[in-house]
Amino acid sequence: MSTQTNALVPFDEAVERYDPVLGIEVHVELGTVTKMFDGAPVTFGAEPNTQVTPVSLGLPGALPVVNRTAVEYAIRIGLALNCEIAELCRFARKNYFYPDVPKNFQTSQYDEPIAHDGWIDVELDDGEVVRVEIERAHMEEDAGKNTHVGGSTGRLQGAEYSLVDYNRAGIPLVEIVTRPIPGTGARAPEVARAYVRTLRDIFRSLGVSEARMERGNVRADVNVSLRPSPDSPLGTRTETKNVNSFRSVERAVRYEISRQAAVLDAGGPVIQETRHFHETDGSTSPGRVKSDAEDYRYFPEPDLVPLAPERAWIEEIRASLPEPPADRRRRLLGEWGFSGTEMRDVVNAGAVELIEATVVAGAAPAAARKWWMGELARRANADEVALEELPVTPEHVAELQALVDAGRINDKLARQALEGVLAGEGRPEEVVVARGLEVVSDDGALLEAIDAALAAQPDIAEKIRGGNLGPVGAIIGAVMKATRGQADAGRVRELVLERVR
Amino acid sequence: MSDATLTRRTAAELAALLEGGEVSSVEVTQAHLDRIGAVDDAVHAFLHTDGAPALAAAAAVDAARAAGDDLPALAGVPIAVKDVVVTRGQPTTAGSRILADWVPPYDATLVTRLRAAGMPILGKTNMDEFAMGSSTEHSAFGPTRNPWDLDRIPGGSGGGSAAAVAAYEAPLAIGTDTGGSIRQPAAVTGTVGVKPTYGSVSRYGLIALASSLDQAGPCTRTVLDAALLHEVIGGHDPADSTSLPGEATGFVAAAHDGARRDLTGLRVGVVRELGGEGYQSEVRAAFDASVEALQRIGAEVVEVSCPSFDAALAAYYLILPAEASSNLAKFDGMRYGLRVEPSDGPVTAERVMAATRGAGFGDEAKRRIILGTYALSAGYYDAYYGSAQKVRTLIQRDFAAAFAEVDVLVSPTAPTTAFRLGEKLDDPMAMYLNDVATIPANLAGIPGISIPNGTDAAGLPTGFQILAPAREDARLYRVGAALEALLVESWGGHLLERAPELEVSA
């Protein structure tokens, strides 16, 4: 929680008086099988300190060896960001003492990153495109995780003791650093959010990370500075650390612009510092003061030989890159005929691939969207799993829709069939047969039910016969009930009208 | 065969006896354990011995031999291991209080290879704390003494390994050489020490002092034994990214070749910068005699100059502390080893780290950590670490130029014979000078050997250093074996046989 209250200038006024400049550092945890420098498995949610080796624990004598897949993923990211891939790069030691860093240095890349000088185009909600220049993308290893126990806030302050879990220590990260992003004005918060989301989409499409924000797979450090006008030199920046949702990125930028404007209005200097973001109220508060002599004493990691990725390998990787998510989205938007909002929801739900596969399996795009974004999204949400983790495939969904289209089941029955599929009872058709869900299309059976319903409600029958078609729904309802929903309501209506004529 | 006789045998001789079934590994191992029991109170070469696992390993080899298995060359020959090399289930302290109680959960690659070769591990040998020192006086557990004169130092940092071999407590030992810690102790104890080419023996499981300089290697009594051991521990290791490709072969053949005492056509360079001022006159004299001996068997001797060597010591004492300050940062009381909580005030991570490091590290470790932290700090990096790396490049060029003209380079291994315990303890600079002749090889990553080549007026041994280009370790064994054969013949036996008998405790 923020312990100090800050004066704020309303955002609109702030961006009228000052020109904000952004800088964003995004860390992505790579989805490799093993860690950056050792054979410990990369797993989420395991018992503390079970996914470790002497290397990831930094035991005396242990030595790192570079994970080739992590290098490949870093190159994929670099290429997708239109970067140059270094002919030769090196790891360095970033020395600092902290209990979650097993060696008390982090193996990272310093002055020789694997990828540098790139750019990406970021599309805003209204379709405007902002080009963001990438300074570098470098590889490093993640730290472990501290848990502070005994305090009320879960923070270090007031805690009685701390526990360290090294399962995360050594998981490969790629850090992507932008050049200063000028000219965003009042749209700075939106640009920041859209940039991080664009990166997230790229990571997913490249298959280099699950890129799940809520698990901390993607974390952003957001730099903001203000200057009087676009001609002025850059102002002093603050760095808000570890912001891990799109909305928080937007809020953090907005808050810092308002806060810094208030500081500058009061004639004060903005202090260059790292800041913490507070989810509860969207505020930031000071972390470490940068003047705290942050001397990492970098030097080339002597335990690792320099990395010289073969050019042929890089070209092989380049040739294997998927269509960029933005291009793909534009193409699919055209092909599927969704609205902009519908498409955005689909993207946010991580359902693009699933819907595409469902369409390939024969379903109409609208139907595919309806199932994945409706029934299945609700179910995934309730079970707290990702859509693709549900025990249902795009082929199942396409088959289900085909049954509806053929008139063999209606929507209500289709939902029951889907439940059966999710319960592991088999493919949709199997479930329909096994549960006897098929629509009753035998007129004889329906007429029987209609006659029974008419006989049971003679006054209604009389009204209908008298030409008042209003209450016909009551008869249809009774028939549907009698056939446990398996009747085709349209056909029942036709038959009722025939009967009373 | 009496136990005393067994401990006097070289590893090659023991291997032959074992293969011929004349003795068992259990007998050989027990003989050395007994010798350790008898003399190590006086020598203090070992920090830890454990007879049971050694004898169990010996018994396993004996059983395998009885079953007719095809065994590696040194199967059944016991060995001592410097305590900076990680051994699963047995303490590894690196000579430091901060690791006094640490029992590693894994084996160094070279230990895995020793075990696979059927070599019983007798124990862990004493050393300067984290291999920082030239006298083994900086061990947190007390100094090792030189078997030639118990009032003198056995060299450092691997004084324990050298002394164990010199005192017949082990036929073989493993050392590590960052600036001379195998070769310099070999010189002052009358034994053979080899620093292989950087990367030719895996560093996985060596507690790092300075990663770009550290190299494990053999401590033995003969050149042939060193070659045999080098072939066991060497070769590529995928767990060490700096490990060289290929297998470690050809060293034993080269030693046998050298023993024929014909070096016709070999070009030997005498390094002008190694052997002048500060070198004891008897060390010089022994060196000159050895060079003449090489000439007698056909070697062509020329003087070569390596001008950048004058800056080697300075560069070394920037690079080493810089890397060491980073490598030793992991010792913080958080995960293993000593943990000291502050005696008063709040118990925070920073304060526990500070208290642990304050209590756990000795003076020399602290001195070098501070020096290295300073050398790497913002604003000083270029002036210190950066310049030192440039000197390193110049030294590599000097070697390259010299090796374009000669096959091997030679010099005295150490400027003086063993000095007295305590004599240089308060003068770090004087202590650092002991490694002046050995350091250039570490900075360049090239291999070197020290073999005993004489004694001074006090009867203390001197050492002769041979250096070869990277990956030409075989040359060391050929030339070393040739010189050794000449010297042993002229002395009528190994130099070590002239060492005074140690008093054996009951």
PDB file of N, CA, C and O in Angstrom, chain B residues 211-262:
ATOM      1  N   SER B 211      37.338 -17.785 -12.229  1.00  0.00           N
ATOM      2  CA  SER B 211      36.869 -18.746 -13.234  1.00  0.00           C
ATOM      3  C   SER B 211      37.719 -18.794 -14.489  1.00  0.00           C
ATOM      4  O   SER B 211      37.892 -19.839 -15.089  1.00  0.00           O
ATOM      5  N   SER B 212      38.242 -17.651 -14.913  1.00  0.00           N
ATOM      6  CA  SER B 212      38.973 -17.633 -16.182  1.00  0.00           C
ATOM      7  C   SER B 212      40.410 -18.109 -16.012  1.00  0.00           C
ATOM      8  O   SER B 212      41.144 -18.205 -16.990  1.00  0.00           O
ATOM      9  N   LEU B 213      40.808 -18.407 -14.776  1.00  0.00           N
ATOM     10  CA  LEU B 213      42.192 -18.809 -14.521  1.00  0.00           C
ATOM     11  C   LEU B 213      42.304 -20.208 -13.903  1.00  0.00           C
ATOM     12  O   LEU B 213      43.325 -20.878 -14.063  1.00  0.00           O
ATOM     13  N   ASP B 214      41.260 -20.636 -13.202  1.00  0.00           N
ATOM     14  CA  ASP B 214      41.315 -21.896 -12.445  1.00  0.00           C
ATOM     15  C   ASP B 214      41.511 -23.103 -13.363  1.00  0.00           C
ATOM     16  O   ASP B 214      40.846 -23.214 -14.387  1.00  0.00           O
ATOM     17  N   GLN B 215      42.359 -24.018 -12.941  1.00  0.00           N
ATOM     18  CA  GLN B 215      42.515 -25.263 -13.680  1.00  0.00           C
ATOM     19  C   GLN B 215      42.973 -26.357 -12.730  1.00  0.00           C
ATOM     20  O   GLN B 215      43.965 -26.177 -12.031  1.00  0.00           O
ATOM     21  N   ALA B 216      42.237 -27.459 -12.697  1.00  0.00           N
ATOM     22  CA  ALA B 216      42.641 -28.586 -11.860  1.00  0.00           C
ATOM     23  C   ALA B 216      43.696 -29.414 -12.587  1.00  0.00           C
ATOM     24  O   ALA B 216      43.743 -29.434 -13.818  1.00  0.00           O
ATOM     25  N   GLY B 217      44.527 -30.089 -11.810  1.00  0.00           N
ATOM     26  CA  GLY B 217      45.545 -30.920 -12.426  1.00  0.00           C
ATOM     27  C   GLY B 217      46.206 -31.855 -11.427  1.00  0.00           C
ATOM     28  O   GLY B 217      45.879 -31.846 -10.236  1.00  0.00           O
ATOM     29  N   PRO B 218      47.159 -32.680 -11.916  1.00  0.00           N
ATOM     30  CA  PRO B 218      47.786 -33.712 -11.100  1.00  0.00           C
ATOM     31  C   PRO B 218      48.926 -33.193 -10.203  1.00  0.00           C
ATOM     32  O   PRO B 218      49.716 -32.354 -10.619  1.00  0.00           O
ATOM     33  N   CYS B 219      48.990 -33.755  -8.984  1.00  0.00           N
ATOM     34  CA  CYS B 219      50.139 -33.610  -8.088  1.00  0.00           C
ATOM     35  C   CYS B 219      50.663 -35.029  -7.864  1.00  0.00           C
ATOM     36  O   CYS B 219      49.929 -35.873  -7.356  1.00  0.00           O
ATOM     37  N   THR B 220      51.923 -35.260  -8.246  1.00  0.00           N
ATOM     38  CA  THR B 220      52.438 -36.629  -8.212  1.00  0.00           C
ATOM     39  C   THR B 220      53.914 -36.629  -7.845  1.00  0.00           C
ATOM     40  O   THR B 220      54.491 -35.579  -7.601  1.00  0.00           O
ATOM     41  N   ARG B 221      54.512 -37.826  -7.826  1.00  0.00           N
ATOM     42  CA  ARG B 221      55.946 -37.884  -7.568  1.00  0.00           C
ATOM     43  C   ARG B 221      56.748 -38.087  -8.853  1.00  0.00           C
ATOM     44  O   ARG B 221      57.957 -37.874  -8.849  1.00  0.00           O
ATOM     45  N   THR B 222      56.068 -38.520  -9.930  1.00  0.00           N
ATOM     46  CA  THR B 222      56.789 -38.697 -11.195  1.00  0.00           C
ATOM     47  C   THR B 222      55.969 -38.107 -12.352  1.00  0.00           C
ATOM     48  O   THR B 222      54.757 -37.949 -12.244  1.00  0.00           O
ATOM     49  N   VAL B 223      56.670 -37.849 -13.437  1.00  0.00           N
ATOM     50  CA  VAL B 223      56.011 -37.311 -14.630  1.00  0.00           C
ATOM     51  C   VAL B 223      55.035 -38.335 -15.203  1.00  0.00           C
ATOM     52  O   VAL B 223      53.920 -37.990 -15.602  1.00  0.00           O
ATOM     53  N   LEU B 224      55.426 -39.593 -15.219  1.00  0.00           N
ATOM     54  CA  LEU B 224      54.546 -40.630 -15.762  1.00  0.00           C
ATOM     55  C   LEU B 224      53.238 -40.704 -14.968  1.00  0.00           C
ATOM     56  O   LEU B 224      52.148 -40.817 -15.539  1.00  0.00           O
ATOM     57  N   ASP B 225      53.362 -40.625 -13.640  1.00  0.00           N
ATOM     58  CA  ASP B 225      52.147 -40.664 -12.809  1.00  0.00           C
ATOM     59  C   ASP B 225      51.216 -39.498 -13.151  1.00  0.00           C
ATOM     60  O   ASP B 225      49.995 -39.656 -13.187  1.00  0.00           O
ATOM     61  N   ALA B 226      51.811 -38.326 -13.384  1.00  0.00           N
ATOM     62  CA  ALA B 226      50.993 -37.166 -13.721  1.00  0.00           C
ATOM     63  C   ALA B 226      50.262 -37.396 -15.038  1.00  0.00           C
ATOM     64  O   ALA B 226      49.076 -37.069 -15.179  1.00  0.00           O
ATOM     65  N   ALA B 227      50.985 -37.986 -16.003  1.00  0.00           N
ATOM     66  CA  ALA B 227      50.369 -38.257 -17.304  1.00  0.00           C
ATOM     67  C   ALA B 227      49.216 -39.252 -17.155  1.00  0.00           C
ATOM     68  O   ALA B 227      48.147 -39.089 -17.752  1.00  0.00           O
ATOM     69  N   LEU B 228      49.441 -40.291 -16.334  1.00  0.00           N
ATOM     70  CA  LEU B 228      48.387 -41.282 -16.100  1.00  0.00           C
ATOM     71  C   LEU B 228      47.151 -40.628 -15.485  1.00  0.00           C
ATOM     72  O   LEU B 228      46.013 -40.869 -15.901  1.00  0.00           O
ATOM     73  N   LEU B 229      47.373 -39.761 -14.502  1.00  0.00           N
ATOM     74  CA  LEU B 229      46.246 -39.126 -13.811  1.00  0.00           C
ATOM     75  C   LEU B 229      45.527 -38.127 -14.725  1.00  0.00           C
ATOM     76  O   LEU B 229      44.299 -38.030 -14.730  1.00  0.00           O
ATOM     77  N   HIS B 230      46.321 -37.404 -15.505  1.00  0.00           N
ATOM     78  CA  HIS B 230      45.740 -36.425 -16.430  1.00  0.00           C
ATOM     79  C   HIS B 230      44.780 -37.114 -17.399  1.00  0.00           C
ATOM     80  O   HIS B 230      43.710 -36.588 -17.722  1.00  0.00           O
ATOM     81  N   GLU B 231      45.143 -38.298 -17.842  1.00  0.00           N
ATOM     82  CA  GLU B 231      44.258 -39.013 -18.776  1.00  0.00           C
ATOM     83  C   GLU B 231      42.968 -39.466 -18.101  1.00  0.00           C
ATOM     84  O   GLU B 231      41.940 -39.621 -18.759  1.00  0.00           O
ATOM     85  N   VAL B 232      43.000 -39.641 -16.776  1.00  0.00           N
ATOM     86  CA  VAL B 232      41.776 -40.030 -16.060  1.00  0.00           C
ATOM     87  C   VAL B 232      40.834 -38.835 -15.928  1.00  0.00           C
ATOM     88  O   VAL B 232      39.631 -38.939 -16.175  1.00  0.00           O
ATOM     89  N   ILE B 233      41.377 -37.680 -15.524  1.00  0.00           N
ATOM     90  CA  ILE B 233      40.497 -36.554 -15.174  1.00  0.00           C
ATOM     91  C   ILE B 233      40.204 -35.634 -16.349  1.00  0.00           C
ATOM     92  O   ILE B 233      39.268 -34.835 -16.289  1.00  0.00           O
ATOM     93  N   GLY B 234      40.965 -35.737 -17.426  1.00  0.00           N
ATOM     94  CA  GLY B 234      40.799 -34.798 -18.536  1.00  0.00           C
ATOM     95  C   GLY B 234      39.693 -35.202 -19.493  1.00  0.00           C
ATOM     96  O   GLY B 234      39.022 -36.206 -19.321  1.00  0.00           O
ATOM     97  N   GLY B 235      39.516 -34.352 -20.511  1.00  0.00           N
ATOM     98  CA  GLY B 235      38.533 -34.640 -21.561  1.00  0.00           C
ATOM     99  C   GLY B 235      37.296 -33.778 -21.432  1.00  0.00           C
ATOM    100  O   GLY B 235      37.001 -33.209 -20.376  1.00  0.00           O
ATOM    101  N   HIS B 236      36.562 -33.699 -22.522  1.00  0.00           N
ATOM    102  CA  HIS B 236      35.420 -32.780 -22.611  1.00  0.00           C
ATOM    103  C   HIS B 236      34.332 -33.090 -21.585  1.00  0.00           C
ATOM    104  O   HIS B 236      34.043 -34.245 -21.312  1.00  0.00           O
ATOM    105  N   ASP B 237      33.737 -32.033 -21.052  1.00  0.00           N
ATOM    106  CA  ASP B 237      32.609 -32.165 -20.129  1.00  0.00           C
ATOM    107  C   ASP B 237      31.506 -31.196 -20.542  1.00  0.00           C
ATOM    108  O   ASP B 237      31.685 -29.987 -20.476  1.00  0.00           O
ATOM    109  N   PRO B 238      30.357 -31.710 -20.975  1.00  0.00           N
ATOM    110  CA  PRO B 238      29.270 -30.809 -21.406  1.00  0.00           C
ATOM    111  C   PRO B 238      28.742 -29.919 -20.286  1.00  0.00           C
ATOM    112  O   PRO B 238      28.071 -28.926 -20.572  1.00  0.00           O
ATOM    113  N   ALA B 239      29.059 -30.245 -19.033  1.00  0.00           N
ATOM    114  CA  ALA B 239      28.562 -29.418 -17.924  1.00  0.00           C
ATOM    115  C   ALA B 239      29.410 -28.168 -17.702  1.00  0.00           C
ATOM    116  O   ALA B 239      29.089 -27.338 -16.867  1.00  0.00           O
ATOM    117  N   ASP B 240      30.532 -28.081 -18.423  1.00  0.00           N
ATOM    118  CA  ASP B 240      31.408 -26.913 -18.294  1.00  0.00           C
ATOM    119  C   ASP B 240      31.516 -26.276 -19.675  1.00  0.00           C
ATOM    120  O   ASP B 240      32.108 -26.845 -20.589  1.00  0.00           O
ATOM    121  N   SER B 241      30.942 -25.097 -19.800  1.00  0.00           N
ATOM    122  CA  SER B 241      30.880 -24.458 -21.113  1.00  0.00           C
ATOM    123  C   SER B 241      32.265 -24.097 -21.648  1.00  0.00           C
ATOM    124  O   SER B 241      32.450 -23.961 -22.850  1.00  0.00           O
ATOM    125  N   THR B 242      33.251 -23.952 -20.759  1.00  0.00           N
ATOM    126  CA  THR B 242      34.606 -23.604 -21.211  1.00  0.00           C
ATOM    127  C   THR B 242      35.467 -24.848 -21.429  1.00  0.00           C
ATOM    128  O   THR B 242      36.657 -24.736 -21.714  1.00  0.00           O
ATOM    129  N   SER B 243      34.854 -26.018 -21.268  1.00  0.00           N
ATOM    130  CA  SER B 243      35.599 -27.263 -21.451  1.00  0.00           C
ATOM    131  C   SER B 243      35.933 -27.468 -22.931  1.00  0.00           C
ATOM    132  O   SER B 243      35.094 -27.265 -23.801  1.00  0.00           O
ATOM    133  N   LEU B 244      37.172 -27.872 -23.182  1.00  0.00           N
ATOM    134  CA  LEU B 244      37.611 -28.074 -24.571  1.00  0.00           C
ATOM    135  C   LEU B 244      37.051 -29.378 -25.120  1.00  0.00           C
ATOM    136  O   LEU B 244      36.842 -30.326 -24.369  1.00  0.00           O
ATOM    137  N   PRO B 245      36.804 -29.424 -26.431  1.00  0.00           N
ATOM    138  CA  PRO B 245      36.337 -30.681 -27.018  1.00  0.00           C
ATOM    139  C   PRO B 245      37.451 -31.725 -27.042  1.00  0.00           C
ATOM    140  O   PRO B 245      38.621 -31.389 -26.892  1.00  0.00           O
ATOM    141  N   GLY B 246      37.078 -32.949 -27.211  1.00  0.00           N
ATOM    142  CA  GLY B 246      38.068 -34.008 -27.388  1.00  0.00           C
ATOM    143  C   GLY B 246      38.412 -34.734 -26.104  1.00  0.00           C
ATOM    144  O   GLY B 246      38.062 -34.307 -25.009  1.00  0.00           O
ATOM    145  N   GLU B 247      39.083 -35.850 -26.252  1.00  0.00           N
ATOM    146  CA  GLU B 247      39.472 -36.672 -25.117  1.00  0.00           C
ATOM    147  C   GLU B 247      40.895 -36.345 -24.696  1.00  0.00           C
ATOM    148  O   GLU B 247      41.660 -35.749 -25.444  1.00  0.00           O
ATOM    149  N   ALA B 248      41.235 -36.726 -23.461  1.00  0.00           N
ATOM    150  CA  ALA B 248      42.590 -36.513 -22.950  1.00  0.00           C
ATOM    151  C   ALA B 248      43.401 -37.769 -23.206  1.00  0.00           C
ATOM    152  O   ALA B 248      43.315 -38.736 -22.463  1.00  0.00           O
ATOM    153  N   THR B 249      44.170 -37.766 -24.290  1.00  0.00           N
ATOM    154  CA  THR B 249      44.963 -38.946 -24.615  1.00  0.00           C
ATOM    155  C   THR B 249      46.360 -38.528 -25.056  1.00  0.00           C
ATOM    156  O   THR B 249      46.602 -37.365 -25.357  1.00  0.00           O
ATOM    157  N   GLY B 250      47.253 -39.482 -25.084  1.00  0.00           N
ATOM    158  CA  GLY B 250      48.591 -39.247 -25.617  1.00  0.00           C
ATOM    159  C   GLY B 250      49.603 -38.791 -24.580  1.00  0.00           C
ATOM    160  O   GLY B 250      50.789 -38.665 -24.892  1.00  0.00           O
ATOM    161  N   PHE B 251      49.135 -38.531 -23.344  1.00  0.00           N
ATOM    162  CA  PHE B 251      50.070 -38.020 -22.337  1.00  0.00           C
ATOM    163  C   PHE B 251      50.998 -39.121 -21.833  1.00  0.00           C
ATOM    164  O   PHE B 251      52.209 -38.912 -21.658  1.00  0.00           O
ATOM    165  N   VAL B 252      50.438 -40.303 -21.614  1.00  0.00           N
ATOM    166  CA  VAL B 252      51.250 -41.415 -21.113  1.00  0.00           C
ATOM    167  C   VAL B 252      52.265 -41.821 -22.184  1.00  0.00           C
ATOM    168  O   VAL B 252      53.462 -42.025 -21.895  1.00  0.00           O
ATOM    169  N   ALA B 253      51.799 -41.860 -23.419  1.00  0.00           N
ATOM    170  CA  ALA B 253      52.717 -42.209 -24.522  1.00  0.00           C
ATOM    171  C   ALA B 253      53.845 -41.190 -24.608  1.00  0.00           C
ATOM    172  O   ALA B 253      55.022 -41.551 -24.816  1.00  0.00           O
ATOM    173  N   ALA B 254      53.494 -39.901 -24.420  1.00  0.00           N
ATOM    174  CA  ALA B 254      54.515 -38.860 -24.495  1.00  0.00           C
ATOM    175  C   ALA B 254      55.524 -39.009 -23.361  1.00  0.00           C
ATOM    176  O   ALA B 254      56.734 -38.804 -23.548  1.00  0.00           O
ATOM    177  N   ALA B 255      55.044 -39.386 -22.170  1.00  0.00           N
ATOM    178  CA  ALA B 255      55.952 -39.574 -21.030  1.00  0.00           C
ATOM    179  C   ALA B 255      56.907 -40.746 -21.294  1.00  0.00           C
ATOM    180  O   ALA B 255      58.106 -40.662 -21.011  1.00  0.00           O
ATOM    181  N   HIS B 256      56.354 -41.820 -21.849  1.00  0.00           N
ATOM    182  CA  HIS B 256      57.228 -42.964 -22.184  1.00  0.00           C
ATOM    183  C   HIS B 256      58.253 -42.570 -23.241  1.00  0.00           C
ATOM    184  O   HIS B 256      59.424 -42.946 -23.160  1.00  0.00           O
ATOM    185  N   ASP B 257      57.789 -41.784 -24.208  1.00  0.00           N
ATOM    186  CA  ASP B 257      58.686 -41.322 -25.273  1.00  0.00           C
ATOM    187  C   ASP B 257      59.821 -40.486 -24.682  1.00  0.00           C
ATOM    188  O   ASP B 257      60.999 -40.684 -24.990  1.00  0.00           O
ATOM    189  N   GLY B 258      59.444 -39.555 -23.779  1.00  0.00           N
ATOM    190  CA  GLY B 258      60.455 -38.699 -23.153  1.00  0.00           C
ATOM    191  C   GLY B 258      61.468 -39.483 -22.349  1.00  0.00           C
ATOM    192  O   GLY B 258      62.658 -39.140 -22.324  1.00  0.00           O
ATOM    193  N   ALA B 259      61.018 -40.535 -21.727  1.00  0.00           N
ATOM    194  CA  ALA B 259      61.918 -41.309 -20.866  1.00  0.00           C
ATOM    195  C   ALA B 259      63.054 -41.949 -21.651  1.00  0.00           C
ATOM    196  O   ALA B 259      64.043 -42.406 -21.069  1.00  0.00           O
ATOM    197  N   ARG B 260      62.955 -41.935 -22.988  1.00  0.00           N
ATOM    198  CA  ARG B 260      64.047 -42.486 -23.801  1.00  0.00           C
ATOM    199  C   ARG B 260      65.209 -41.490 -23.921  1.00  0.00           C
ATOM    200  O   ARG B 260      66.248 -41.787 -24.503  1.00  0.00           O
ATOM    201  N   ARG B 261      64.978 -40.306 -23.384  1.00  0.00           N
ATOM    202  CA  ARG B 261      66.039 -39.299 -23.243  1.00  0.00           C
ATOM    203  C   ARG B 261      66.661 -38.865 -24.569  1.00  0.00           C
ATOM    204  O   ARG B 261      67.867 -38.768 -24.693  1.00  0.00           O
ATOM    205  N   ASP B 262      65.791 -38.625 -25.532  1.00  0.00           N
ATOM    206  CA  ASP B 262      66.294 -38.067 -26.793  1.00  0.00           C
ATOM    207  C   ASP B 262      65.377 -36.921 -27.195  1.00  0.00           C
ATOM    208  O   ASP B 262      64.224 -37.132 -27.532  1.00  0.00           O
TER     209      ASP B 262
END
